[in-house]
mmCIF file of C-alpha atoms in Angstrom:
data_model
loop_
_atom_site.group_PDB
_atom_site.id
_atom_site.type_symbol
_atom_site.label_atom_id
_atom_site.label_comp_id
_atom_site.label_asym_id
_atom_site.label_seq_id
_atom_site.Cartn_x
_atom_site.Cartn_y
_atom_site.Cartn_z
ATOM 1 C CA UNK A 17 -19.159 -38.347 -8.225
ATOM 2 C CA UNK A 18 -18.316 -35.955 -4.927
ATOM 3 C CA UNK A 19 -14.722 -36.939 -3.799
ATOM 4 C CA UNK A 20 -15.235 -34.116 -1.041
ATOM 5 C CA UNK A 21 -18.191 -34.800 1.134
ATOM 6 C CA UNK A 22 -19.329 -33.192 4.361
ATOM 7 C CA UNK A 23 -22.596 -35.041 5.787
ATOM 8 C CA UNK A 24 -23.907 -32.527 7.880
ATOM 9 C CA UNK A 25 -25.163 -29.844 6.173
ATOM 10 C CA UNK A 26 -25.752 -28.148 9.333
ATOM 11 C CA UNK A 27 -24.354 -28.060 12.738
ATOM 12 C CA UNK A 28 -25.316 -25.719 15.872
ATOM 13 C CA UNK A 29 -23.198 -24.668 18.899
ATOM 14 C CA UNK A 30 -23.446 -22.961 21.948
ATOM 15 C CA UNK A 31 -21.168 -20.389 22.419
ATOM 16 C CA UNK A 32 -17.788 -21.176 24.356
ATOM 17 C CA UNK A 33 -17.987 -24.705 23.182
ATOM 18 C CA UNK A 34 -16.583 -27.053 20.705
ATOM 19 C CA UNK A 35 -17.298 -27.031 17.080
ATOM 20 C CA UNK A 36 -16.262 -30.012 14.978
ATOM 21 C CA UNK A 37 -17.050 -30.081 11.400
ATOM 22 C CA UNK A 38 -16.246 -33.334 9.342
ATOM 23 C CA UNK A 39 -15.209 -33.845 5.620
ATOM 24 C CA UNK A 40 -14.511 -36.831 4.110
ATOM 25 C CA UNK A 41 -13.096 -38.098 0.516
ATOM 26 C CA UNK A 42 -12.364 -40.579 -1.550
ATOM 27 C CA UNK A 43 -9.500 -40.159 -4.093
ATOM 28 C CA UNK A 44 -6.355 -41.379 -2.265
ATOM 29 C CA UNK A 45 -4.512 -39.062 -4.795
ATOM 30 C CA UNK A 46 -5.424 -35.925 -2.888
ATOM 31 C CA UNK A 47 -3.132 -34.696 -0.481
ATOM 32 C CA UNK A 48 -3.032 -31.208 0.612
ATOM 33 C CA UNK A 49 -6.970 -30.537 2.582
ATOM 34 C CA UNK A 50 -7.815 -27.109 3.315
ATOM 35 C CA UNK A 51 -10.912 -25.389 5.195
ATOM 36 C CA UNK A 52 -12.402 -22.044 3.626
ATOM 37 C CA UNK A 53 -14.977 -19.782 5.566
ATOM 38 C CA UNK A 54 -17.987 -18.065 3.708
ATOM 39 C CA UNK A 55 -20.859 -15.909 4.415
ATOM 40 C CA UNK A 56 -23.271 -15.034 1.852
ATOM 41 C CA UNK A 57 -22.729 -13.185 -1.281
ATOM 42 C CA UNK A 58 -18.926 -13.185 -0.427
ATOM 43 C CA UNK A 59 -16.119 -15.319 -1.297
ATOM 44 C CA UNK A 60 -14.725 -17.943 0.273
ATOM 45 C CA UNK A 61 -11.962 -17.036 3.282
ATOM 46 C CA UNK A 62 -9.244 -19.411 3.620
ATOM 47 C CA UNK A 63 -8.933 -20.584 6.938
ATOM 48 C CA UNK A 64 -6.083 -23.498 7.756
ATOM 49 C CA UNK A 65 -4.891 -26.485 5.702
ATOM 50 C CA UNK A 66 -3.155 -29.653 6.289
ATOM 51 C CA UNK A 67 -0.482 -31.516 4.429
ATOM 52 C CA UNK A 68 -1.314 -35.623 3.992
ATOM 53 C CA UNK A 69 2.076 -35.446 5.900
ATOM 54 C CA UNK A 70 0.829 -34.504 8.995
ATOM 55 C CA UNK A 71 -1.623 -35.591 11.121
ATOM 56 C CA UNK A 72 -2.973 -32.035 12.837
ATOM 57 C CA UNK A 73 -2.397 -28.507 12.340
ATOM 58 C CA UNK A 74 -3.483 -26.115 14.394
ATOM 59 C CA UNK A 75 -4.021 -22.210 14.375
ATOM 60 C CA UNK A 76 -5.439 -20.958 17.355
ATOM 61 C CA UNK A 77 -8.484 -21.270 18.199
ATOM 62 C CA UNK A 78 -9.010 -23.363 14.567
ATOM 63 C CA UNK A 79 -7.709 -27.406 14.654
ATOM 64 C CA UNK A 80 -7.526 -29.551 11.636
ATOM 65 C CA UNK A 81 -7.382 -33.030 12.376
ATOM 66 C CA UNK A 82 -6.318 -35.700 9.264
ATOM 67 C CA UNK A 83 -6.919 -39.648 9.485
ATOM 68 C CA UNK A 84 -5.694 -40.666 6.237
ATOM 69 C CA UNK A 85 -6.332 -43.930 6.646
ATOM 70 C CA UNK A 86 -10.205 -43.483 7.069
ATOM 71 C CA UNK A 87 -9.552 -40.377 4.382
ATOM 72 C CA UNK A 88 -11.727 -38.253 7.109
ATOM 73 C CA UNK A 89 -10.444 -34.579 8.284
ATOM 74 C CA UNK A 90 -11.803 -32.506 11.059
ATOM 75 C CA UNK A 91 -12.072 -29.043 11.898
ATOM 76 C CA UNK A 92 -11.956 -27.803 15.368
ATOM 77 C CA UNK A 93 -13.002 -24.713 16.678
ATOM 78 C CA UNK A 94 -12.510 -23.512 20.307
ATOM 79 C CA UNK A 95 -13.721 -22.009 21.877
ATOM 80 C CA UNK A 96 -16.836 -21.319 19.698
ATOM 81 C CA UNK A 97 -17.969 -17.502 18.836
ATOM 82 C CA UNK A 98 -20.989 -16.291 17.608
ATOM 83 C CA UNK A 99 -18.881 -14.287 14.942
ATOM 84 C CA UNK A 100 -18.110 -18.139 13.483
ATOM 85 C CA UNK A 101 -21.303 -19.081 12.073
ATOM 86 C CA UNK A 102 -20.670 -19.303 8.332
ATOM 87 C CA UNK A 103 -20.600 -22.256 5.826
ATOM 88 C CA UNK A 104 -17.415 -24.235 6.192
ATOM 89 C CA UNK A 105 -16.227 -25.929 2.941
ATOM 90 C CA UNK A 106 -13.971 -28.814 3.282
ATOM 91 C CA UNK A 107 -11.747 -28.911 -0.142
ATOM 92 C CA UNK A 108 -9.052 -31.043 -1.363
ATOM 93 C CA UNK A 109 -5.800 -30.249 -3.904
ATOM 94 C CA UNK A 110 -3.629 -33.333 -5.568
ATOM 95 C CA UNK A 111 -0.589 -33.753 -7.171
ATOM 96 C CA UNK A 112 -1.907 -33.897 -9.976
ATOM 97 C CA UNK A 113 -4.305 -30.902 -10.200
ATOM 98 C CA UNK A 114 -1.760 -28.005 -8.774
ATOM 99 C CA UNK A 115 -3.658 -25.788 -7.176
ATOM 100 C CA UNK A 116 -7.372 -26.747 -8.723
ATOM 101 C CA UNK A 117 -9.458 -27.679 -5.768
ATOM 102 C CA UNK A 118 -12.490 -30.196 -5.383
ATOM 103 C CA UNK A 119 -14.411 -28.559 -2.589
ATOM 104 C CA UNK A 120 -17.428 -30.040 -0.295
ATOM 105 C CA UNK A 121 -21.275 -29.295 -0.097
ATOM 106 C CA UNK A 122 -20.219 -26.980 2.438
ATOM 107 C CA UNK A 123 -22.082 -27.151 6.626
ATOM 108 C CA UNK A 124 -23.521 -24.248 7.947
ATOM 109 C CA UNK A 125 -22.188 -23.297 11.224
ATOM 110 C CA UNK A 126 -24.466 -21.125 14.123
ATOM 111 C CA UNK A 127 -22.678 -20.471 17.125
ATOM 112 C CA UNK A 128 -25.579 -19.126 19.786
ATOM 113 C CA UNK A 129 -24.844 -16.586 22.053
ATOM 114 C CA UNK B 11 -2.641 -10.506 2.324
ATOM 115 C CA UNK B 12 -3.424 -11.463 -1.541
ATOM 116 C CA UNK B 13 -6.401 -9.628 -2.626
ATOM 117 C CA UNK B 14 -8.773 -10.529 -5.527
ATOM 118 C CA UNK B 15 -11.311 -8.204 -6.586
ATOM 119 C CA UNK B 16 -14.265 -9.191 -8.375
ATOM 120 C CA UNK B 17 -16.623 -7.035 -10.327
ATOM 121 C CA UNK B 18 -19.544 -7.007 -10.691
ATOM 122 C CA UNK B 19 -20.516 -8.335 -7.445
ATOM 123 C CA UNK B 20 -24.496 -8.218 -8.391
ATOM 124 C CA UNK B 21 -25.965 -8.371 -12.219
ATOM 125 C CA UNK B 22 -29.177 -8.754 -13.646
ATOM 126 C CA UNK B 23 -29.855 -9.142 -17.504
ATOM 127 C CA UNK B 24 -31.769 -9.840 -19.869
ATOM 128 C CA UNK B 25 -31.988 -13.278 -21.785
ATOM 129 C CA UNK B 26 -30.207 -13.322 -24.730
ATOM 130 C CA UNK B 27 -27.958 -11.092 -23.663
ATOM 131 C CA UNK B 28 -23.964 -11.057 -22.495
ATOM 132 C CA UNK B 29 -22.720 -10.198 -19.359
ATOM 133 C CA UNK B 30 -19.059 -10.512 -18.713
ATOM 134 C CA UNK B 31 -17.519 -10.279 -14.910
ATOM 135 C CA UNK B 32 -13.772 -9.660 -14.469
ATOM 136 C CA UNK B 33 -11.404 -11.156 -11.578
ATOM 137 C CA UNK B 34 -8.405 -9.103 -10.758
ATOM 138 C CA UNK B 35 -5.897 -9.796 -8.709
ATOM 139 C CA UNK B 36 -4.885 -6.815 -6.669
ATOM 140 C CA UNK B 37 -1.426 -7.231 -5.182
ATOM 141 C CA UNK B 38 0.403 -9.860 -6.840
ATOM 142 C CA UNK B 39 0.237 -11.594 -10.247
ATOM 143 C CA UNK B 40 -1.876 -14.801 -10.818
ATOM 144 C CA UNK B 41 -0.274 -17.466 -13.029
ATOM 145 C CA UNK B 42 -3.210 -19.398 -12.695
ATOM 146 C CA UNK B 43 -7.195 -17.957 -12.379
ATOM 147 C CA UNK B 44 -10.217 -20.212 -11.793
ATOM 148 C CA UNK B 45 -13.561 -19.724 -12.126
ATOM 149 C CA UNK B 46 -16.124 -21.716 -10.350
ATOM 150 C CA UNK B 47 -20.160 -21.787 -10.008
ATOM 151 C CA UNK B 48 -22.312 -21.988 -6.969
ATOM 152 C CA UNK B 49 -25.883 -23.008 -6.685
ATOM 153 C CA UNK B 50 -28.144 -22.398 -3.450
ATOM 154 C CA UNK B 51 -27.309 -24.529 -0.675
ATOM 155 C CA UNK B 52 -24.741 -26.339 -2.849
ATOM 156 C CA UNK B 53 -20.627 -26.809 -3.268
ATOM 157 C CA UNK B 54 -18.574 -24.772 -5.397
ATOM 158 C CA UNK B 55 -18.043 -26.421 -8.763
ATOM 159 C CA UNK B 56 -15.255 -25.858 -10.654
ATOM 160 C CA UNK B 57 -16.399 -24.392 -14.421
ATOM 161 C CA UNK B 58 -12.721 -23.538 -15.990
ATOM 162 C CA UNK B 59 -8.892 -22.815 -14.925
ATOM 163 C CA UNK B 60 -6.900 -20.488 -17.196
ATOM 164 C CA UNK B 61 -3.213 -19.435 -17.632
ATOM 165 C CA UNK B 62 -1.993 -16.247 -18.554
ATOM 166 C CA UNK B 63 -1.472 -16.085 -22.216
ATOM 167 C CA UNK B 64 -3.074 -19.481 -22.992
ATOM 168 C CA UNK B 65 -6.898 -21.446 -23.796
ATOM 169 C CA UNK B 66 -8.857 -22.121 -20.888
ATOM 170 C CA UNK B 67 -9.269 -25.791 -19.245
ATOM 171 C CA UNK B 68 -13.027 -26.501 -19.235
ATOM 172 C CA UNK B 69 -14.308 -29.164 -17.027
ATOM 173 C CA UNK B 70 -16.116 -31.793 -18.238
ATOM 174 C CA UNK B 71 -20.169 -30.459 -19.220
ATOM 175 C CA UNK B 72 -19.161 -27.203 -19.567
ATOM 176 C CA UNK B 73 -19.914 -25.425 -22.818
ATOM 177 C CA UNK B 74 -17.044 -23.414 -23.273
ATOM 178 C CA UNK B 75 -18.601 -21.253 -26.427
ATOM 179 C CA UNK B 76 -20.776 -20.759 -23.601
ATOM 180 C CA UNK B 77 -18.700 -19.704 -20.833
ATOM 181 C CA UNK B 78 -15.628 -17.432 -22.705
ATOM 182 C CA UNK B 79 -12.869 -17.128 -20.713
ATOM 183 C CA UNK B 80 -9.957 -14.633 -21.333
ATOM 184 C CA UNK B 81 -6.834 -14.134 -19.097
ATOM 185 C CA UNK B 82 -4.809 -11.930 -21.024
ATOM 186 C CA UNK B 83 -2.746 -10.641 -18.132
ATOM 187 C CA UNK B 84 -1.457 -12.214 -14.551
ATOM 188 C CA UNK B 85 -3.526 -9.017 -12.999
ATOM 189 C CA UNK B 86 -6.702 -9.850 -14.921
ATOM 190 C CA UNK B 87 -9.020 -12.475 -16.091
ATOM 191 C CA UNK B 88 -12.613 -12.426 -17.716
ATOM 192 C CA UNK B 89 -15.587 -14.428 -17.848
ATOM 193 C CA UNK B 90 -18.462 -13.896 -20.386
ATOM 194 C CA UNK B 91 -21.503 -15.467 -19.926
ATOM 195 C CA UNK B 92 -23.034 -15.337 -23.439
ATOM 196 C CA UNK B 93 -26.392 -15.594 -24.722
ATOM 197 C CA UNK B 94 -27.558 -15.931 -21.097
ATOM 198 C CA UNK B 95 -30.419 -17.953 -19.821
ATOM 199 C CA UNK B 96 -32.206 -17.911 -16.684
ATOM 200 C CA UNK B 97 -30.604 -21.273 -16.000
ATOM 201 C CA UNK B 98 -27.617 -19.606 -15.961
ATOM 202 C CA UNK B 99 -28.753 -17.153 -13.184
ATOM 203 C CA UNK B 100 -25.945 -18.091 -10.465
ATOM 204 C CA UNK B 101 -23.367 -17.346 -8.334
ATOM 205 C CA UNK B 102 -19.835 -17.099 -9.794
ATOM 206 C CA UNK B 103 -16.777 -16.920 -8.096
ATOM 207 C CA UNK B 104 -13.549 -16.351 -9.187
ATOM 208 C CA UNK B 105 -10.117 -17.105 -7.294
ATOM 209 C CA UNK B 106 -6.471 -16.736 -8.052
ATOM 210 C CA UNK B 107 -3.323 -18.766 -7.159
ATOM 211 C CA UNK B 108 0.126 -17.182 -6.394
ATOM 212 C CA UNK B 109 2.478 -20.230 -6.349
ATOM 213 C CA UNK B 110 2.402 -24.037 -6.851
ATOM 214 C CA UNK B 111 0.811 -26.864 -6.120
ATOM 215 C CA UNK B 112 -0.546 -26.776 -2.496
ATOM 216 C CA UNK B 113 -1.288 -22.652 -2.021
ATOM 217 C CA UNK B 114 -4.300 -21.762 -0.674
ATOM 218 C CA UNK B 115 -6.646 -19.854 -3.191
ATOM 219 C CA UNK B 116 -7.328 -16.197 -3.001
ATOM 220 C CA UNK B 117 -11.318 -15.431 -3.916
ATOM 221 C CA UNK B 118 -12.936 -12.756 -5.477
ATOM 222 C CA UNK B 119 -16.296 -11.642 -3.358
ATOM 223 C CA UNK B 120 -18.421 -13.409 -6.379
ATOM 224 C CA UNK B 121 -20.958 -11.993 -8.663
ATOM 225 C CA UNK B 122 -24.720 -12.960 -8.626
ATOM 226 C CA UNK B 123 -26.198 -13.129 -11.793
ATOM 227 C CA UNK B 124 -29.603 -13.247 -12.385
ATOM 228 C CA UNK B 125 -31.110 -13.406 -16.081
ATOM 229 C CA UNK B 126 -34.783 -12.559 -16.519
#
C-alpha cells in the first residue's frame, strides 16, 4: 500500500525554467510533507517542508505548494539549474509516527543546459 | 548543519557471511536512528527505528534475527546484516533525528552492499 506516491518517475527541464514535481498521498493522518534531494550512492538532502497548516512555503528558488483537500503537494523550482537534476522524494511524517517518514518512489529530475 | 556519517559506504561479501555498517551521528546526539533500504529505481523503505538504550521497531516483513540492530549510544547505531544473501545485496541508508515529531531527518551517505 504506497501512501506517498509521485507518478512521474521522470521529468525534464530546460534550464531557466520551471520545475514542478508532484506527490500525492492518502492517509489523512499525515501532516508534516517534506522534499529530500538525492544523487546516487549518497543520502538523501533535505530540502524544504510544509506543515498541513499552511498552504505554501517557500525557500528561494524551491516552492512547496499543499492542497490538503486533494492530499496533493508540489514542489517548485525556479528558476531551473542544471546543478538540480537529482531524484526528488516526496515523504510524509504523522502524529502518530514522530519523526518516521513514509517516503515516495522518488522522480528523476534533468535540468538541460 | 547535523551531520551523519555512515560507514561503510561500499561492501561486498561473501554469502553466508556478516557484514555490519554503523551510522554515527557527528555533531549532536540522536534519540532516535532509522534505518531504511533502497532498491534500484525504487523508494526508500523503512526496515527498523531504534532508541538509544532500547529493542529496535521492525516494520512489518522484516526479519529482525535477520537485520540486528544495536543503538547503544545517541552518537552511534549499528546494523548487521547476518548470514547475507545476494537478495540482500542493497542499498542501506541510515538517518538520525534531533528533536520531535516534525524534524527533518539527517542521512548518512548509505552503504551498497553487494553479496556474491
Amino acid at each position: 500500500d504506497q501512501q506517498v506516491k509521485q507518478n512521474s518517475p521522470s521529468l525534464s527541464v530546460q534550464e531557466g525554467r520551471i520545475s514542478i514535481l508532484n506527490c500525492d498521498y492518502t492517509n489523512s493522518m499525515f501532516d508534516y510533507f517534506l522534499w529530500y534531494k538525492k544523487y546516487p550512492a549518497e543520502g538523501p538532502t533535505f530540502l524544504i517542508s510544509i506543515s498541513s497548516i499552511k498552504d505554501k512555503n517557500e525557500d528561494g528558488r524551491f516552492t512547496v505548494f499543499l492542497n490538503k483537500s486533494a492530499k496533493h503537494l508540489s514542489l517548485h523550482i525556479v528558476p531551473s539549474q542544471p546543478g538540480d537534476s537529482a531524484v526528488y522524494f516526496c515523504a510524509a511524517s504523522g502524529e502518530t509516527s514522530g519523526s518516521r517518514l513514509t517516503f515516495g518512489e522518488g522522480t528523476q529530475l534533468t535540468v538541460n543546459p | 548543519g547535523a551531520v551523519v556519517s555512515q560507514h561503510p559506504s561500499r561492501v561486498i561479501c561473501k554469502s553466508g557471511t556478516s557484514v555490519k555498517i554503523e551510522c554515527r551521528s557527528l555533531d549532536f546526539q540522536a534519540t532516535t536512528m532509522f534505518w531504511y533500504r533502497q532498491f534500484p529505481k525504487q523508494s526508500l523503505m523503512l526496515m527498523a527505528t531504534s532508541n538509544e538504550g532500547s529493542k529496535a521497531t521492525y516494520e512489518q516483513g522484516v526479519e529482525k534475527d535477520k537485520f540486528l540492530i544495536n543503538h547503544a549510544s545517541l552518537t552511534l547505531s549499528t546494523l548487521t546484516v547476518t548470514s547475507a544473501h545476494p537478495e540482500d545485496s542493497s542499498f542501506y541508508i541510515c538517518s538520525a533525528s534531533t528533536t520531535g515529531m516534525g524534524s527533518p531527518l539527517h542521512f548518512g551517505n548509505g552503504t551498497r552492499l553487494t553479496v556474491t
